[in-house]
Tab-separated table of C-alpha atoms and ligand atoms in Angstrom:
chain	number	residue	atom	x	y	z
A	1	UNK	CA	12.356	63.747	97.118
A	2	UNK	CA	16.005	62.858	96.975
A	3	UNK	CA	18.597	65.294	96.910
A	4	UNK	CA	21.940	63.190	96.925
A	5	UNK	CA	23.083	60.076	95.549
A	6	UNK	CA	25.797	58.959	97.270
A	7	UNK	CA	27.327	55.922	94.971
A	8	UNK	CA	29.997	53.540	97.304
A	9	UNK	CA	29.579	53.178	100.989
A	10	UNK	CA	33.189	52.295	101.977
A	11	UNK	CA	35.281	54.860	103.823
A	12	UNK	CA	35.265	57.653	101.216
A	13	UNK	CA	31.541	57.607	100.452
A	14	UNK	CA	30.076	57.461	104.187
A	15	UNK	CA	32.420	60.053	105.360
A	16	UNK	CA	31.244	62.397	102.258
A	17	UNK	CA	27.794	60.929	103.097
A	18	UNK	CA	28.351	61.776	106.888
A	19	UNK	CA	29.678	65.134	106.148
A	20	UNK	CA	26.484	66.214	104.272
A	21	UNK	CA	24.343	64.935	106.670
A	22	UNK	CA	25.880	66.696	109.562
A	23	UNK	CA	25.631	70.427	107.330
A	24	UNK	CA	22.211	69.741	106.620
A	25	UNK	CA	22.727	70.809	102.828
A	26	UNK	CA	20.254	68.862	101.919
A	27	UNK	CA	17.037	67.420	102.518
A	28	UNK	CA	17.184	63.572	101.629
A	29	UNK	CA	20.029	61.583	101.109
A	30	UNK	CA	20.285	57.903	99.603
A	31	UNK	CA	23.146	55.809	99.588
A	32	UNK	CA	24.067	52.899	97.208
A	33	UNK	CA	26.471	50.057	97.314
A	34	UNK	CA	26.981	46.755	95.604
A	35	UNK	CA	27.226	45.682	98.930
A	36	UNK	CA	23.784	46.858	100.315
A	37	UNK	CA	23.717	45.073	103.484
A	38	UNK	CA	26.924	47.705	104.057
A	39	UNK	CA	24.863	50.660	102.848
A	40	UNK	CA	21.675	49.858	104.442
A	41	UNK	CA	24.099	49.683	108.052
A	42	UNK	CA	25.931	53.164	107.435
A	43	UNK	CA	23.069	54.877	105.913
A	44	UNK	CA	21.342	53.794	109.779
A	45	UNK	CA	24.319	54.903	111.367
A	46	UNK	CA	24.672	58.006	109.658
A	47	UNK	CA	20.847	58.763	110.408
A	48	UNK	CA	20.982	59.023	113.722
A	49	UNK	CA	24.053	61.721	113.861
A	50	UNK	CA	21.716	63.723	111.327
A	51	UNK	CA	18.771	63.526	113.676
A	52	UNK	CA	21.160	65.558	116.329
A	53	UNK	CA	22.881	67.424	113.581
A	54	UNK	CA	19.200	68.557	111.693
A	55	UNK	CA	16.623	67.093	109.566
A	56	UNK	CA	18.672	65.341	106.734
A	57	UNK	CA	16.688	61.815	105.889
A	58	UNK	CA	19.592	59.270	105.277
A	59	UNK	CA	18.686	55.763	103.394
A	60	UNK	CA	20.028	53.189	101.610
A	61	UNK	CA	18.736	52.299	98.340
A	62	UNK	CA	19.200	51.590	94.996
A	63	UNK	CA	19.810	53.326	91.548
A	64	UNK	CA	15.465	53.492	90.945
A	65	UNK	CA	16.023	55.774	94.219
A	66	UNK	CA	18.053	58.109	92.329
A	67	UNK	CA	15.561	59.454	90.618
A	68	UNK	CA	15.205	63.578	90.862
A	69	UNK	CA	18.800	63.760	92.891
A	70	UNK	CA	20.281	66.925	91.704
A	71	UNK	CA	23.955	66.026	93.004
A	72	UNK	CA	25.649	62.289	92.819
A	73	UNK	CA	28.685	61.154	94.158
A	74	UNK	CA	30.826	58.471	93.299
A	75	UNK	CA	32.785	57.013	96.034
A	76	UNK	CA	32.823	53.258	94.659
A	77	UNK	CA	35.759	51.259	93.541
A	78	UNK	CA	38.720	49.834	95.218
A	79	UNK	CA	41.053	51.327	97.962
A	80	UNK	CA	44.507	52.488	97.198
A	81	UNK	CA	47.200	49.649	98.983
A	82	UNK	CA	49.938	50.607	100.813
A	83	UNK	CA	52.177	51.755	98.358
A	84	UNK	CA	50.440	51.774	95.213
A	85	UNK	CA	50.219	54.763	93.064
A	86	UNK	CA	46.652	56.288	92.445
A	87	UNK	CA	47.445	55.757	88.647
A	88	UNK	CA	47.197	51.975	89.089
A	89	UNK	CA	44.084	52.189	90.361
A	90	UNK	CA	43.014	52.845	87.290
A	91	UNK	CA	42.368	49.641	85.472
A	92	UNK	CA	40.068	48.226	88.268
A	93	UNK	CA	38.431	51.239	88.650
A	94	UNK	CA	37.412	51.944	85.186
A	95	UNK	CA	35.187	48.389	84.595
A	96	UNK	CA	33.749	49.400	87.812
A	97	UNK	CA	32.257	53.031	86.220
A	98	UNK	CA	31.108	51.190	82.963
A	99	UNK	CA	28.222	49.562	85.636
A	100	UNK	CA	27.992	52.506	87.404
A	101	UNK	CA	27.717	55.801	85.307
A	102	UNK	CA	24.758	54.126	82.821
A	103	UNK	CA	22.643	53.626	85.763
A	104	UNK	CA	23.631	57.109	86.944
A	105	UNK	CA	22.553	58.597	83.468
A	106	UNK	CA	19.778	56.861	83.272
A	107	UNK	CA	18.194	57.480	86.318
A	108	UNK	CA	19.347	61.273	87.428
A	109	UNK	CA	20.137	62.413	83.892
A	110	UNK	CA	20.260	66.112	84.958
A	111	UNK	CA	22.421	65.546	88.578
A	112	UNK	CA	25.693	67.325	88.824
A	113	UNK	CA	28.126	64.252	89.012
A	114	UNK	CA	31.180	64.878	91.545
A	115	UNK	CA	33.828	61.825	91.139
A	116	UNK	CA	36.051	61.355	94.378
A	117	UNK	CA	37.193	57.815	93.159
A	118	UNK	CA	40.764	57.667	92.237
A	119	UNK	CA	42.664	58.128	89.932
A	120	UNK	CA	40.548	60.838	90.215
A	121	UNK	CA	41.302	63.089	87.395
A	122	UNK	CA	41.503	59.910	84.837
A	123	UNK	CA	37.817	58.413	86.551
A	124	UNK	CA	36.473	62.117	85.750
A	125	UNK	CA	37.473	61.968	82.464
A	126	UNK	CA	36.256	58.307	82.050
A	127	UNK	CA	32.973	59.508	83.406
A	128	UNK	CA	32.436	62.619	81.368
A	129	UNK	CA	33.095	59.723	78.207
A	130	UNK	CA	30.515	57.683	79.644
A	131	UNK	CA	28.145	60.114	80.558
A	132	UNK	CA	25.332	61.788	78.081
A	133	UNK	CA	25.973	65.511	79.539
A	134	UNK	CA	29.790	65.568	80.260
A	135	UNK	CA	29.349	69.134	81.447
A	136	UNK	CA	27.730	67.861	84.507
A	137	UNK	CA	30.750	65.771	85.851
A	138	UNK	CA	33.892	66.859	87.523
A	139	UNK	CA	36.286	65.634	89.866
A	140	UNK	CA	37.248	66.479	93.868
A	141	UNK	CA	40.495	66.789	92.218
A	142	UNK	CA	43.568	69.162	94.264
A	143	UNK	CA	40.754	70.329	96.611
A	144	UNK	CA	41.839	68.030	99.778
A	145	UNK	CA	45.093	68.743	98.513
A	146	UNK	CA	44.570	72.412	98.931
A	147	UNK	CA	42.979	72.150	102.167
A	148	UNK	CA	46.276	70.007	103.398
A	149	UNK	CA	48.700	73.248	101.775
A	150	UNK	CA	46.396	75.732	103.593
A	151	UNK	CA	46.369	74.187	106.692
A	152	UNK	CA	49.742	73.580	106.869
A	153	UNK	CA	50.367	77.561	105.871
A	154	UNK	CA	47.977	78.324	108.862
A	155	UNK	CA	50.298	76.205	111.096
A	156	UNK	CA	53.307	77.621	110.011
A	157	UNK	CA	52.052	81.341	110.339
A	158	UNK	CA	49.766	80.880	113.579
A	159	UNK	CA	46.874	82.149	111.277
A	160	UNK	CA	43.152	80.935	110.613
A	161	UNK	CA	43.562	78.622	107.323
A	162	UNK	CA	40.093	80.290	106.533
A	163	UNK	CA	42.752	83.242	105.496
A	164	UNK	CA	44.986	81.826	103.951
A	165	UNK	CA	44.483	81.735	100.078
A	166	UNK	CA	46.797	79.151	98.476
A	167	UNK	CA	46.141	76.532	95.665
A	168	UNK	CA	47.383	73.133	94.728
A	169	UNK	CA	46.742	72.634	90.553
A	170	UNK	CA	47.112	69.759	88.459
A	171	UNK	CA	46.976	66.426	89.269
A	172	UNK	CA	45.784	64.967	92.473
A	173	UNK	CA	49.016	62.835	92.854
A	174	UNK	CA	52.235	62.860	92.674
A	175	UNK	CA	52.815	65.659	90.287
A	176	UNK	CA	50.614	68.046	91.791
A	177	UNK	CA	51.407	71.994	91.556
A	178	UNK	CA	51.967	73.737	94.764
A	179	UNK	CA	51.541	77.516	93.501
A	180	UNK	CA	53.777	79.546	96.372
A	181	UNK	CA	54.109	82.573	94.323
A	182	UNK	CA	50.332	83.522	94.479
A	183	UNK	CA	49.548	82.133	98.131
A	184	UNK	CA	48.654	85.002	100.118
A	185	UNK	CA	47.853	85.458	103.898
A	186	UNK	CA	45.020	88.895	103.731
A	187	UNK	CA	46.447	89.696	100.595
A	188	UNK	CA	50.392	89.511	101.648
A	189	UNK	CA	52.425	87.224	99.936
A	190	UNK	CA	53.935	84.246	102.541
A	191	UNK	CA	57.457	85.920	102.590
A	192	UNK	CA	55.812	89.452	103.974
A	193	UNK	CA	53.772	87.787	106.261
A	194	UNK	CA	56.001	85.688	108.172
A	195	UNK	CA	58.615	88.986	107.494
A	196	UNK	CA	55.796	90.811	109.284
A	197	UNK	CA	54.853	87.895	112.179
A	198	UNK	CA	58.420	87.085	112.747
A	199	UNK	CA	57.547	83.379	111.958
A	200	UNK	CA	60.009	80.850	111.238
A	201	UNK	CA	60.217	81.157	107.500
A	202	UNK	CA	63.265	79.407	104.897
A	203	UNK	CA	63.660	77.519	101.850
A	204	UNK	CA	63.517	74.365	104.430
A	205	UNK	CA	60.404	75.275	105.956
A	206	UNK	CA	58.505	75.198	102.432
A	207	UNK	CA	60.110	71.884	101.343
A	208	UNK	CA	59.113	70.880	104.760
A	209	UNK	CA	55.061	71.637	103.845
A	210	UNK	CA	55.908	70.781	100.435
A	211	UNK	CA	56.306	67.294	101.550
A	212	UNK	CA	53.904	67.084	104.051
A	213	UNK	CA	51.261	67.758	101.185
A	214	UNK	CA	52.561	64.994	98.977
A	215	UNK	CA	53.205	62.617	101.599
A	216	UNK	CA	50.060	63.538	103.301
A	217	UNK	CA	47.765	60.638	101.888
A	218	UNK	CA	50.551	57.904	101.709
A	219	UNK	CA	50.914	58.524	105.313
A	220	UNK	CA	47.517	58.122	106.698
A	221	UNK	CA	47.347	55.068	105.055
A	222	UNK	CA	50.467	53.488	106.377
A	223	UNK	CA	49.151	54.341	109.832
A	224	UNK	CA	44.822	53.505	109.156
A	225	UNK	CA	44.893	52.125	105.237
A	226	UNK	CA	42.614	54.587	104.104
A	227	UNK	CA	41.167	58.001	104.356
A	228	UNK	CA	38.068	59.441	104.211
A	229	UNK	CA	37.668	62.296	106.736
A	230	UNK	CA	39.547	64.640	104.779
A	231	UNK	CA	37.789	64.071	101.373
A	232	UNK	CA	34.417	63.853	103.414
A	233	UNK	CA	34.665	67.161	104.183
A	234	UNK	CA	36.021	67.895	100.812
A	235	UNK	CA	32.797	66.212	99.188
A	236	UNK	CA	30.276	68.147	101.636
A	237	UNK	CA	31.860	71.280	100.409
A	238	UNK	CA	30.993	70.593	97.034
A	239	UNK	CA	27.820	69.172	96.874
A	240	UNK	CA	26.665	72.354	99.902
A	241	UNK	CA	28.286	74.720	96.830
A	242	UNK	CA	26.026	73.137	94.460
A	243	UNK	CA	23.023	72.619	96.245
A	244	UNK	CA	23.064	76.399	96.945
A	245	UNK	CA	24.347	77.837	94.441
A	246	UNK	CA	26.830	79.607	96.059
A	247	UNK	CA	29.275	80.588	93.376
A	248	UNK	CA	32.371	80.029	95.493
A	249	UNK	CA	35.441	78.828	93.871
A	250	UNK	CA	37.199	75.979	94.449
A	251	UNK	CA	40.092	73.232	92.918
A	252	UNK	CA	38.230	70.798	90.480
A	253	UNK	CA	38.943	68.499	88.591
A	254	UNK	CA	37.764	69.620	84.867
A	255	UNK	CA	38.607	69.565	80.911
A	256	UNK	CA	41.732	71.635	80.327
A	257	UNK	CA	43.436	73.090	77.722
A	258	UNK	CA	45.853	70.356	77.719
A	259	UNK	CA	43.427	67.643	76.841
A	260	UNK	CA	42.702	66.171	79.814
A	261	UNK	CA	40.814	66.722	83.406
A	262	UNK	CA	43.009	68.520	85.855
A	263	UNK	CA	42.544	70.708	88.637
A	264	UNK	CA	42.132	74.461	88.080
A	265	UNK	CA	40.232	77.062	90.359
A	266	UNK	CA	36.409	76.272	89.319
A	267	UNK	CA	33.587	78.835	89.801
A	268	UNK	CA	30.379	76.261	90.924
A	269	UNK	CA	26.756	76.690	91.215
A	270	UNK	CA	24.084	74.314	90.547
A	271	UNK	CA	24.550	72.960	87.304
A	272	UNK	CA	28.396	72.378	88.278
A	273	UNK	CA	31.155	73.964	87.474
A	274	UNK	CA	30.173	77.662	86.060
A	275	UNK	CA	33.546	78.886	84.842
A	276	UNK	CA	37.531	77.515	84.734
A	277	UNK	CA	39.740	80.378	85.643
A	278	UNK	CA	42.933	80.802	84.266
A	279	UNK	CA	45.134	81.339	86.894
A	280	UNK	CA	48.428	83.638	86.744
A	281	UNK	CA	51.051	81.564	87.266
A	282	UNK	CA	55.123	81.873	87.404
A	283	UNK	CA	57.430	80.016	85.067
A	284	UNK	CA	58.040	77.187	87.723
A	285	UNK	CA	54.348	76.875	88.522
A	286	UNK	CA	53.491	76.536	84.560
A	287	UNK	CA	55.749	74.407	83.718
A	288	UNK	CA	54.654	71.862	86.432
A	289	UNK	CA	51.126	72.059	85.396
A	290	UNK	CA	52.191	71.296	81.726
A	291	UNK	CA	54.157	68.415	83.581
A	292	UNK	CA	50.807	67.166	85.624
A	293	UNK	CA	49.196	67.303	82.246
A	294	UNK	CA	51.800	65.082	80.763
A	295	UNK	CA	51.578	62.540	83.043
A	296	UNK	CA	47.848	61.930	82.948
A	297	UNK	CA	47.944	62.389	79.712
A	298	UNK	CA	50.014	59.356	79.477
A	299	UNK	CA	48.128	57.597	81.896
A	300	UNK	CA	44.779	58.699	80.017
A	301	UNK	CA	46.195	57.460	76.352
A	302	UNK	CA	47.873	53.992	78.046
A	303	UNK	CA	44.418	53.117	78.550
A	304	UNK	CA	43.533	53.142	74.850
A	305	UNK	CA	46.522	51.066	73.932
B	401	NAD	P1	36.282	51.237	100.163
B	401	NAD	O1	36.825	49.968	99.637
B	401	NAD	O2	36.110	51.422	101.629
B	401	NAD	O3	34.842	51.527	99.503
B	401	NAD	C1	34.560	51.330	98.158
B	401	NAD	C2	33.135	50.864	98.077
B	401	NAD	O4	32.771	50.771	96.694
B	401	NAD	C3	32.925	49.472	98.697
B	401	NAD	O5	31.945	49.546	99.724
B	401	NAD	C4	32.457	48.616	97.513
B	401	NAD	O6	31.501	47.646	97.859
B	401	NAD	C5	31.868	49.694	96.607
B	401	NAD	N1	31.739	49.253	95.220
B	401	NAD	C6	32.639	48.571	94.473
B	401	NAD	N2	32.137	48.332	93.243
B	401	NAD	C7	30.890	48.866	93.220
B	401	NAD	C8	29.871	48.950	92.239
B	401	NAD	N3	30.032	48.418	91.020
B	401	NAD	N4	28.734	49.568	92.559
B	401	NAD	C9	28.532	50.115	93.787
B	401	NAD	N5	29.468	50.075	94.759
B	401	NAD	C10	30.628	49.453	94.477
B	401	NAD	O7	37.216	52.393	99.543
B	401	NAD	P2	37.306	53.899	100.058
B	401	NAD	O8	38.386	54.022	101.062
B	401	NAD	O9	35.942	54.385	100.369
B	401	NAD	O10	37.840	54.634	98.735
B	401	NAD	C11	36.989	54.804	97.615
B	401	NAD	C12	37.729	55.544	96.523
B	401	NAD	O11	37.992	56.886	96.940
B	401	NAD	C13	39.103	54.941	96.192
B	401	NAD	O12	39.289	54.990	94.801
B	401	NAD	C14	40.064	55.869	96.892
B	401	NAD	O13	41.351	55.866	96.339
B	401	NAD	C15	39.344	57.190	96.664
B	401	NAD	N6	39.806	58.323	97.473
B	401	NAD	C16	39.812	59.525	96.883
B	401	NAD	C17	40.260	60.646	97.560
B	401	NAD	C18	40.281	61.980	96.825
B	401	NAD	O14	40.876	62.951	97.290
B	401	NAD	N7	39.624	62.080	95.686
B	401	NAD	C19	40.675	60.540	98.874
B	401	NAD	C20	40.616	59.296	99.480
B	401	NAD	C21	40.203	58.170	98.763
């Protein structure tokens, strides 16, 4: 029986779809597209790298094939341009979902829905209003984001990013919340660390990351128009979490206290996200969040008008 719906087999979805395959988190996988012929070709492609990898079956098929999945992901909708903001993706993306999540509901009315299509905090929160059981969605949200922050802490202090604790809140975009103040390296804040290391460490050096974190995305586009490794991996992380019911916690995009979905630190298990922690944050690092939550916000209520 099916496992995993993957929903979208451009870039984003058969890189996510990949990515699962290649952990062997799961048993069966089926991917969809509104361009099958594309599906039915990656889902064979991705098939034979899971028959080195494991034992993951990976098909193409259609939303009838959803049927028992305990995870979907939605990877359909168009590509962000060179240029364009992920908040004018919106529009197009939107009609797209109304096809989608019905067929979704209908079909796998008890799968955990993870949304990687952006805008992604917005599409969450148009999914959760399409969806019968909005506690099931949530978005990929700051995760990739918080995987580019840690990894570019772990450059910067010649240690494993697997110890580096640091989280990126908010929005994923433009106003996303780098929290410095509670990064840690095993439990040291950055500035004892790199005291301790003798690593090059300054104001410059964090506006330096800082902007390597927002650019990140903008740039791999300019040089390859799209990504899709990074939010692969991103995607097998979740769905892996979920599958197992591991309980680890992780940037999501979810219902807030603001009034719309933003990233926060999630606890996930199987039925999706298991708890929103309330992180403490300084001043600077709660007022941007109230900012993030402004802006899409905005974006959120523009689409009503
Ligand atoms: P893509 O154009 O390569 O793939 C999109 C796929 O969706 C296409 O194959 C298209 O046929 C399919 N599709 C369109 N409408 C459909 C429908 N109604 N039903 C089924 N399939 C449909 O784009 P991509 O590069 O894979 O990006 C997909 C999305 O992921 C974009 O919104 C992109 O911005 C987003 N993205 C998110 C993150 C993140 O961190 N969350 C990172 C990268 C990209």
């Amino acid at each position: 029986m099916v496992d995993v719906g993957v929903i979208g087999a451009g870039f984003v979805g058969a890189a996510s779809a990949n990515a699962i395959a290649l952990s062997n988190a799961c048993s069966e996988l089926v991917l969809l597209d509104k361009n099958h012929d594309r599906a039915v070709a990656e889902a064979a492609d991705i098939a034979h790298g899971a028959a080195i990898a494991g034992s993951t079956r990976v098909r193409a098929g259609d939303y009838e094939d959803l049927k028992g999945a305990k995870v979907i992901v939605i990877a359909a909708g168009v590509n962000q341009k060179p240029g364009e903001s992920r908040l004018d993706l919106l529009a197009r993306n939107s009609a797209i979902f109304g096809e989608i999540v019905p067929e979704v509901a209908k079909y796998a009315p008890d799968a955990v829905v993870v949304i990687a299509t952006n805008p992604v905090d917005i599409m969450t929160d148009v999914t959760r209003s399409l969806h019968p059981n909005p506690e099931l969605v949530l978005g990929t949200g700051t995760l990739l984001d918080t995987a580019r922050f840690r990894g570019l802490i772990s450059q910067a202090s010649n240690v494993s990013a697997r110890y580096i604790h640091a989280t990126v809140l908010g929005e994923h975009g433009d106003s996303s919340v780098l929290c410095w103040d509670s990064a840690r390296v095993a439990g040291l804040t950055l500035d004892t660390f790199m005291l301790q290391s003798g690593a090059e460490w300054s104001e410059a050096r964090r506006s330096e990351i800082e902007e390597k974190v927002r650019g990140a995305a903008a740039k791999i586009i300019a040089g390859k128009q799209a990504t899709y490794y990074g939010i692969g991996a991103s995607v097998m992380k979740i769905v892996s979490g979920i599958l197992g019911d591991r309980r680890g916690i992780y940037t999501l995009s979810t219902p807030s206290d603001y009034g719309v979905c933003l990233s926060l630190p999630c606890v996930l298990g199987k039925n999706g996200i298991i708890q929103v922690l309330k992180p403490n944050l300084s001043a600077k690092e709660q007022e941007g969040l109230e900012k993030s939550a402004a802006v899409l916000k905005e974006t959120r209520d523009s689409m009503k008008d």
